Short mmCIF file of C-alpha atoms in Angstrom, two decimals:
data_model
loop_
_atom_site.label_atom_id
_atom_site.label_comp_id
_atom_site.label_asym_id
_atom_site.label_seq_id
_atom_site.Cartn_x
_atom_site.Cartn_y
_atom_site.Cartn_z
CA MET G 1 -10.92 167.07 94.89
CA ARG G 2 -14.44 166.32 93.81
CA ARG G 3 -13.23 164.46 90.76
CA ALA G 4 -10.89 162.41 92.94
CA LEU G 5 -13.78 161.47 95.20
CA ARG G 6 -15.91 160.60 92.19
CA TYR G 7 -13.19 158.37 90.76
CA ALA G 8 -12.68 156.76 94.15
CA LYS G 9 -16.40 155.89 94.32
CA ARG G 10 -16.25 154.38 90.84
CA LEU G 11 -13.17 152.34 91.71
CA SER G 12 -14.80 151.07 94.89
CA GLY G 13 -17.63 149.70 92.74
CA LEU G 14 -15.29 147.58 90.56
CA SER G 15 -14.73 143.88 91.05
CA VAL G 16 -11.40 142.25 91.98
CA ARG G 17 -10.74 141.16 88.36
CA GLN G 18 -11.40 144.66 87.06
CA LEU G 19 -9.10 146.20 89.67
CA ALA G 20 -6.39 143.65 88.79
CA GLY G 21 -6.78 144.42 85.07
CA LEU G 22 -6.50 148.16 85.68
CA LEU G 23 -3.51 147.69 87.94
CA GLY G 24 -1.76 145.43 85.38
CA GLY G 25 -2.49 147.86 82.55
CA GLY G 26 -1.18 150.74 84.61
CA LEU G 27 2.04 148.90 85.41
CA ILE G 28 2.60 148.01 81.74
CA CYS G 29 2.04 151.65 80.71
CA ALA G 30 4.47 152.78 83.38
CA GLY G 31 7.00 150.19 82.13
CA VAL G 32 6.60 151.47 78.55
CA ALA G 33 7.17 155.04 79.70
CA VAL G 34 10.29 154.11 81.72
CA ALA G 35 11.71 152.01 78.83
CA ALA G 36 11.13 154.84 76.37
CA MET G 37 12.79 157.34 78.67
CA THR G 38 15.83 155.12 79.22
CA GLY G 39 16.21 154.42 75.50
CA GLN G 40 15.24 150.74 75.71
CA ALA G 41 13.05 150.62 72.61
CA ALA G 42 12.89 146.82 72.49
CA VAL G 43 11.52 146.61 76.03
CA ALA G 44 9.00 149.37 75.32
CA THR G 45 7.87 147.55 72.17
CA CYS G 46 7.45 144.26 74.07
CA LEU G 47 5.48 146.00 76.75
CA LEU G 48 3.25 147.66 74.16
CA ALA G 49 2.73 144.28 72.47
CA LEU G 50 1.82 142.78 75.84
CA LEU G 51 -0.56 145.66 76.52
CA LEU G 52 -2.17 145.21 73.10
CA THR G 53 -2.52 141.48 73.64
CA GLY G 54 -4.15 142.07 77.01
CA ALA G 55 -6.50 144.61 75.45
CA VAL G 56 -7.48 142.17 72.69
CA ALA G 57 -7.98 139.39 75.26
CA GLY G 58 -10.12 141.75 77.33
CA VAL G 59 -12.22 142.64 74.30
CA VAL G 60 -12.67 138.94 73.43
CA PHE G 61 -13.56 138.11 77.01
CA LEU G 62 -15.99 141.01 77.19
CA SER G 63 -17.63 140.02 73.92
CA ARG G 64 -18.08 136.49 75.19
CA ARG G 65 -19.58 137.80 78.41
CA ILE G 66 -21.90 140.03 76.45
CA ALA G 67 -22.85 137.13 74.17
CA GLY G 68 -23.55 134.94 77.20
CA VAL G 69 -25.68 137.67 78.78
CA HIS G 70 -27.50 138.10 75.48
CA ARG G 71 -28.19 134.37 75.22
CA ALA G 72 -29.37 134.29 78.82
CA THR G 73 -31.60 137.26 78.13
CA GLN G 74 -33.03 135.56 75.07
CA ASP G 75 -33.64 132.37 77.03
CA SER G 76 -35.34 134.35 79.77
CA VAL G 77 -37.44 136.20 77.21
CA ARG G 78 -38.35 132.87 75.57
CA ASP G 79 -39.31 131.32 78.91
CA LEU G 80 -41.28 134.41 79.82
CA ARG G 81 -43.09 134.25 76.49
CA LEU G 82 -43.98 130.59 77.11
CA VAL G 83 -45.26 131.42 80.58
CA VAL G 84 -47.29 134.33 79.21
CA GLU G 85 -48.75 132.12 76.47
CA GLN G 86 -49.68 129.42 79.00
CA VAL G 87 -51.26 131.98 81.29
CA GLN G 88 -53.10 133.49 78.35
CA ARG G 89 -54.43 130.07 77.28
CA ARG G 90 -55.57 129.35 80.83
CA VAL G 91 -57.24 132.73 81.14
CA LEU G 92 -58.99 132.27 77.81
CA ALA G 93 -60.11 128.76 78.82
CA SER G 94 -61.40 130.06 82.17
CA VAL G 95 -63.21 132.92 80.48
CA GLU G 96 -64.76 130.51 77.99
CA ARG G 97 -65.89 128.14 80.75
CA GLU G 98 -67.35 131.04 82.73
CA ARG G 99 -69.08 132.32 79.61
CA LEU G 100 -70.64 128.93 78.94
CA ALA G 101 -71.59 128.54 82.61
CA ALA G 102 -73.06 132.05 82.65
CA GLY G 103 -75.06 131.21 79.54
CA ASP G 104 -76.38 128.01 81.18
CA ARG G 105 -77.24 129.89 84.39
CA HIS G 106 -78.95 132.61 82.38
CA LEU G 107 -81.00 130.00 80.55
CA GLU G 108 -81.93 128.25 83.80
CA LEU G 109 -82.83 131.57 85.43
CA THR G 110 -84.95 132.56 82.45
CA GLU G 111 -86.80 129.23 82.54
CA ALA G 112 -87.28 129.50 86.33
CA LEU G 113 -88.59 133.03 86.02
CA ALA G 114 -90.98 132.00 83.27
CA ARG G 115 -92.17 129.00 85.28
CA THR G 116 -92.54 131.13 88.42
CA GLU G 117 -94.48 133.72 86.45
CA ARG G 118 -96.85 131.05 85.18
CA LEU G 119 -97.29 129.51 88.63
CA THR G 120 -97.61 132.88 90.32
CA GLY G 121 -100.32 133.95 87.92
CA ARG G 122 -102.19 130.70 88.44
CA GLY G 123 -101.64 130.79 92.20
CA ALA G 124 -102.77 134.41 92.41
CA GLU G 125 -105.91 133.53 90.48
CA LEU G 126 -106.65 130.60 92.80
CA LEU G 127 -105.93 132.76 95.86
CA LEU G 128 -108.28 135.46 94.63
CA ARG G 129 -110.98 132.86 93.99
CA GLU G 130 -110.51 131.40 97.46
CA GLN G 131 -110.57 134.83 99.08
CA SER G 132 -113.72 135.73 97.18
CA ARG G 133 -115.34 132.48 98.27
CA GLU G 134 -114.42 133.10 101.91
CA ILE G 135 -115.69 136.70 101.78
CA GLU G 136 -118.99 135.53 100.28
CA ALA G 137 -119.29 132.89 103.01
CA LEU G 138 -118.57 135.51 105.70
CA VAL G 139 -121.28 137.79 104.31
CA GLN G 140 -123.76 134.89 104.30
CA LEU G 141 -122.82 134.03 107.89
CA PHE G 142 -123.64 137.50 109.20
CA GLN G 143 -126.84 137.51 107.17
CA ARG G 144 -127.89 134.36 109.02
CA VAL G 145 -126.56 135.33 112.46
CA THR G 146 -126.99 138.59 114.36
CA PRO G 147 -124.41 138.38 117.17
CA ARG G 148 -125.04 140.00 120.52
CA ALA G 149 -121.33 140.37 121.26
CA PRO G 150 -118.13 140.48 119.19
CA MET G 151 -117.63 137.18 117.43
CA PRO G 152 -114.35 135.40 118.26
CA ALA G 153 -111.57 135.85 115.73
CA GLY G 154 -108.61 133.67 114.79
CA ALA G 155 -110.59 130.46 114.56
CA ALA G 156 -109.11 127.41 112.86
CA LEU G 157 -112.28 127.06 110.76
CA GLN G 158 -112.65 129.18 107.64
CA PRO G 159 -115.89 131.10 106.92
CA THR G 160 -116.91 128.41 104.41
CA ASP G 161 -116.48 125.74 107.11
CA LEU G 162 -118.55 127.76 109.59
CA LEU G 163 -121.21 128.41 106.94
CA GLY G 164 -121.63 124.69 106.31
CA LEU G 165 -121.88 123.99 110.03
CA VAL G 166 -124.40 126.80 110.60
CA HIS G 167 -126.44 125.65 107.60
CA VAL G 168 -126.79 122.04 108.72
CA GLY G 169 -127.69 123.11 112.26
CA ALA G 170 -130.30 125.63 111.16
CA SER G 171 -131.81 123.35 108.51
CA ARG G 172 -132.08 120.17 110.64
CA LYS G 173 -133.04 121.88 113.94
CA PRO G 174 -131.96 118.90 116.09
CA GLY G 175 -133.21 118.51 119.63
CA LEU G 176 -129.85 117.38 121.09
CA THR G 177 -126.55 118.19 119.40
CA VAL G 178 -123.21 116.89 120.65
CA ALA G 179 -120.07 118.55 119.30
CA LEU G 180 -116.73 116.90 119.99
CA GLY G 181 -114.46 119.90 120.50
CA SER G 182 -115.24 123.48 121.43
CA GLY G 183 -114.16 126.98 120.51
CA PRO G 184 -115.40 129.75 118.20
CA SER G 185 -117.35 127.21 116.13
CA THR G 186 -119.44 126.50 119.24
CA ILE G 187 -120.63 130.13 119.26
CA TRP G 188 -121.64 130.04 115.60
CA LEU G 189 -123.40 126.69 116.00
CA GLY G 190 -125.13 127.99 119.14
CA TYR G 191 -126.65 130.88 117.18
CA ALA G 192 -127.77 128.45 114.44
CA LEU G 193 -129.51 126.20 117.00
CA GLU G 194 -130.95 128.98 119.15
CA GLY G 195 -134.72 128.90 119.65
CA GLY G 196 -137.07 126.12 120.64
CA ASP G 197 -136.38 123.21 122.98
CA ARG G 198 -132.84 122.50 121.83
CA ARG G 199 -129.61 121.58 123.58
CA LEU G 200 -126.00 121.80 122.45
CA ILE G 201 -123.36 119.89 124.40
CA ALA G 202 -119.75 120.72 123.50
CA VAL G 203 -117.17 118.21 124.75
CA GLU G 204 -113.67 119.61 125.37
CA HIS G 205 -110.57 117.83 126.71
CA ASP G 206 -108.66 121.07 127.43
CA GLU G 207 -110.00 122.64 130.63
CA ALA G 208 -108.63 126.13 129.84
CA ARG G 209 -110.24 126.04 126.39
CA ALA G 210 -113.50 124.86 127.94
CA GLU G 211 -113.49 127.82 130.36
CA ALA G 212 -112.75 130.24 127.53
CA THR G 213 -115.67 128.82 125.51
CA ARG G 214 -118.00 129.14 128.52
CA ALA G 215 -117.01 132.79 128.92
CA MET G 216 -117.78 133.45 125.24
CA LEU G 217 -121.15 131.69 125.55
CA THR G 218 -122.02 133.85 128.56
CA ALA G 219 -121.09 137.01 126.65
CA HIS G 220 -123.37 136.01 123.77
CA GLY G 221 -126.21 134.90 126.05
CA LEU G 222 -126.26 131.32 124.71
CA THR G 223 -127.43 129.79 127.96
CA PHE G 224 -128.75 126.58 126.38
CA VAL G 225 -125.20 125.56 125.33
CA GLU G 226 -123.22 123.42 127.78
CA VAL G 227 -119.49 122.80 127.69
CA ARG G 228 -118.38 119.56 129.35
CA HIS G 229 -114.77 119.03 130.31
CA ALA G 230 -113.77 115.47 129.43
CA PRO G 231 -110.05 114.83 129.99
CA LEU G 232 -108.24 112.41 127.74
CA ALA G 233 -108.33 108.75 128.68
CA GLU G 234 -107.40 105.49 127.01
CA LEU G 235 -110.17 103.85 125.01
CA ARG G 236 -110.01 100.48 123.24
CA VAL G 237 -111.61 100.44 119.79
CA ASP G 238 -111.52 97.17 117.84
CA GLY G 239 -108.90 95.91 120.28
CA LYS G 240 -106.60 98.90 119.76
CA PRO G 241 -105.91 101.57 122.41
CA VAL G 242 -106.64 105.16 121.39
CA ASP G 243 -106.62 108.47 123.25
CA TRP G 244 -110.15 109.84 123.50
CA TYR G 245 -112.48 111.70 125.84
CA ASP G 246 -113.28 110.23 129.23
CA VAL G 247 -116.54 108.38 128.61
CA ASP G 248 -117.78 109.11 132.17
CA ALA G 249 -118.20 112.77 131.17
CA LEU G 250 -120.66 111.71 128.47
CA ASP G 251 -123.19 110.11 130.82
CA GLY G 252 -126.80 111.09 130.23
CA LEU G 253 -126.43 111.81 126.53
CA GLN G 254 -129.20 109.90 124.73
CA ASP G 255 -131.19 110.38 121.52
CA ILE G 256 -128.50 112.49 119.92
CA GLU G 257 -129.97 113.96 116.74
CA MET G 258 -126.76 115.57 115.47
CA LEU G 259 -123.18 114.57 116.26
CA VAL G 260 -120.33 116.84 115.11
CA VAL G 261 -117.04 114.92 114.96
CA ASP G 262 -114.09 117.29 114.72
CA GLY G 263 -110.60 115.86 114.35
CA THR G 264 -109.28 117.75 117.38
CA ILE G 265 -107.79 114.69 119.07
CA ALA G 266 -107.42 112.24 116.19
CA PRO G 267 -107.27 113.49 112.60
CA ALA G 268 -110.09 112.55 110.26
CA PRO G 269 -111.19 109.93 109.40
CA ASP G 270 -109.71 108.23 112.51
CA ALA G 271 -111.81 110.48 114.76
CA LEU G 272 -115.02 108.79 113.58
CA ALA G 273 -114.29 105.30 114.92
CA PRO G 274 -114.02 106.12 118.66
CA ALA G 275 -116.90 108.60 118.42
CA LEU G 276 -119.31 105.97 117.04
CA HIS G 277 -117.85 103.32 119.32
CA VAL G 278 -119.03 105.30 122.34
CA LEU G 279 -121.96 107.37 121.03
CA GLY G 280 -123.23 105.24 118.12
CA ARG G 281 -125.87 103.47 120.25
CA ARG G 282 -127.02 106.80 121.59
CA LEU G 283 -127.91 108.26 118.22
CA ALA G 284 -131.55 108.89 117.44
CA GLN G 285 -133.12 107.36 114.36
CA GLY G 286 -132.10 109.36 111.29
CA ALA G 287 -129.49 111.30 113.26
CA ALA G 288 -126.90 113.32 111.37
CA VAL G 289 -123.19 112.73 111.87
CA VAL G 290 -121.17 115.70 110.63
CA VAL G 291 -117.56 114.75 109.84
CA ASP G 292 -114.48 116.39 108.36
CA GLU G 293 -114.00 113.76 105.68
CA VAL G 294 -116.19 111.06 104.20
CA PRO G 295 -114.77 107.60 104.97
CA ALA G 296 -114.41 105.20 102.07
CA PRO G 297 -117.33 102.76 101.59
CA SER G 298 -115.10 99.85 102.58
CA VAL G 299 -113.98 101.67 105.71
CA ALA G 300 -117.24 103.30 106.82
CA PRO G 301 -118.91 100.17 108.29
CA ARG G 302 -115.77 99.28 110.24
CA GLN G 303 -115.33 102.84 111.51
CA GLY G 304 -119.03 103.03 112.26
CA GLY G 305 -118.65 100.11 114.63
CA GLY G 306 -121.33 98.22 112.73
CA PHE G 307 -123.59 101.28 112.46
CA PRO G 308 -124.55 101.78 108.81
CA LEU G 309 -123.86 105.35 107.69
CA THR G 310 -124.54 106.86 104.30
CA ALA G 311 -123.33 110.14 102.87
CA GLN G 312 -126.29 112.49 102.65
CA GLN G 313 -124.92 115.93 101.82
CA ARG G 314 -121.61 117.60 101.10
CA LEU G 315 -121.67 120.92 102.95
CA ALA G 316 -119.84 124.14 102.25
CA GLY G 317 -116.26 123.98 103.45
CA ARG G 318 -114.86 120.78 104.83
CA TRP G 319 -117.95 119.22 106.37
CA THR G 320 -120.03 116.27 105.16
CA THR G 321 -123.26 115.02 106.73
CA LEU G 322 -123.67 111.27 107.24
CA THR G 323 -127.00 109.79 108.35
CA TYR G 324 -128.09 106.64 110.04
CA ALA G 325 -129.26 104.25 107.33
CA THR G 326 -131.56 102.18 109.58
CA ALA G 327 -133.31 102.56 112.87
CA ILE G 328 -131.56 101.48 116.03
CA SER G 329 -133.13 98.50 117.67
CA ALA G 330 -133.93 98.52 121.33
CA ALA G 331 -131.28 95.87 121.89
CA HIS G 332 -128.62 98.30 120.69
CA ARG G 333 -129.66 101.03 123.12
#
């Protein structure tokens, strides 16, 4: 029973041609058996010849099918080999390109690292020098000044800038000093000018900053320092409008012996022109004008509004002292 089921499964898997061939072969075999049993030898021989012919034809057909499958397999193998070779060539080309690119990137990275190492070493050396210079300036500042309250921190000026400002104030001892702009530098300059019959007027356009500076001055006991609030207003200098302090807040300032021009409103050297336009005639003879940058010789007379200024001393930090070259005539006052 099991064998019958197994054979049935095999037969169900055959194609129509195979079933027809089996059926034809079976019929011919049955015909041969019947002819042999009935004594018809000629018929049996013919049927056997037919069966043999069919078997030979089947073998020939099968060999051709096998040959065709073999050729197709060879063609497929050949095509597959071509595809594999093409893929291999592409992979090798890609690997070669990546290798060359990696070599170029490695070379560039090595050069960048070497250049960065050189620059970093040089930059670190310059930074250390600058830090040492600022620390030395800070030590000199506290040797010159003994504060009565904590000194303000976070100022825009570096210790070298403050040292130059303190030095020029303490060495010149001016009677009236006008500083355009206020803040922590006002405290340091106040200590440098303290003592004797001296006045320091700090002009500030920001009212909140002016109040903060007044509070710091009160804490340090610098009562001779005055902070004037002068809001911004339009001023015409050489026919051009500029934003500057309201000149009405500067009334009463005469015989100024030192003028500090900070580029708070207009960056240097543009801050010098409106300052001398308004306060140039109020400078005392030989007064010092402390500026961020020295104007070029061809620009200084124009920015001085006709007031001859000469560079006298380059201070520590960013400051430079300019002085009046000639006395101011009474007609200019």
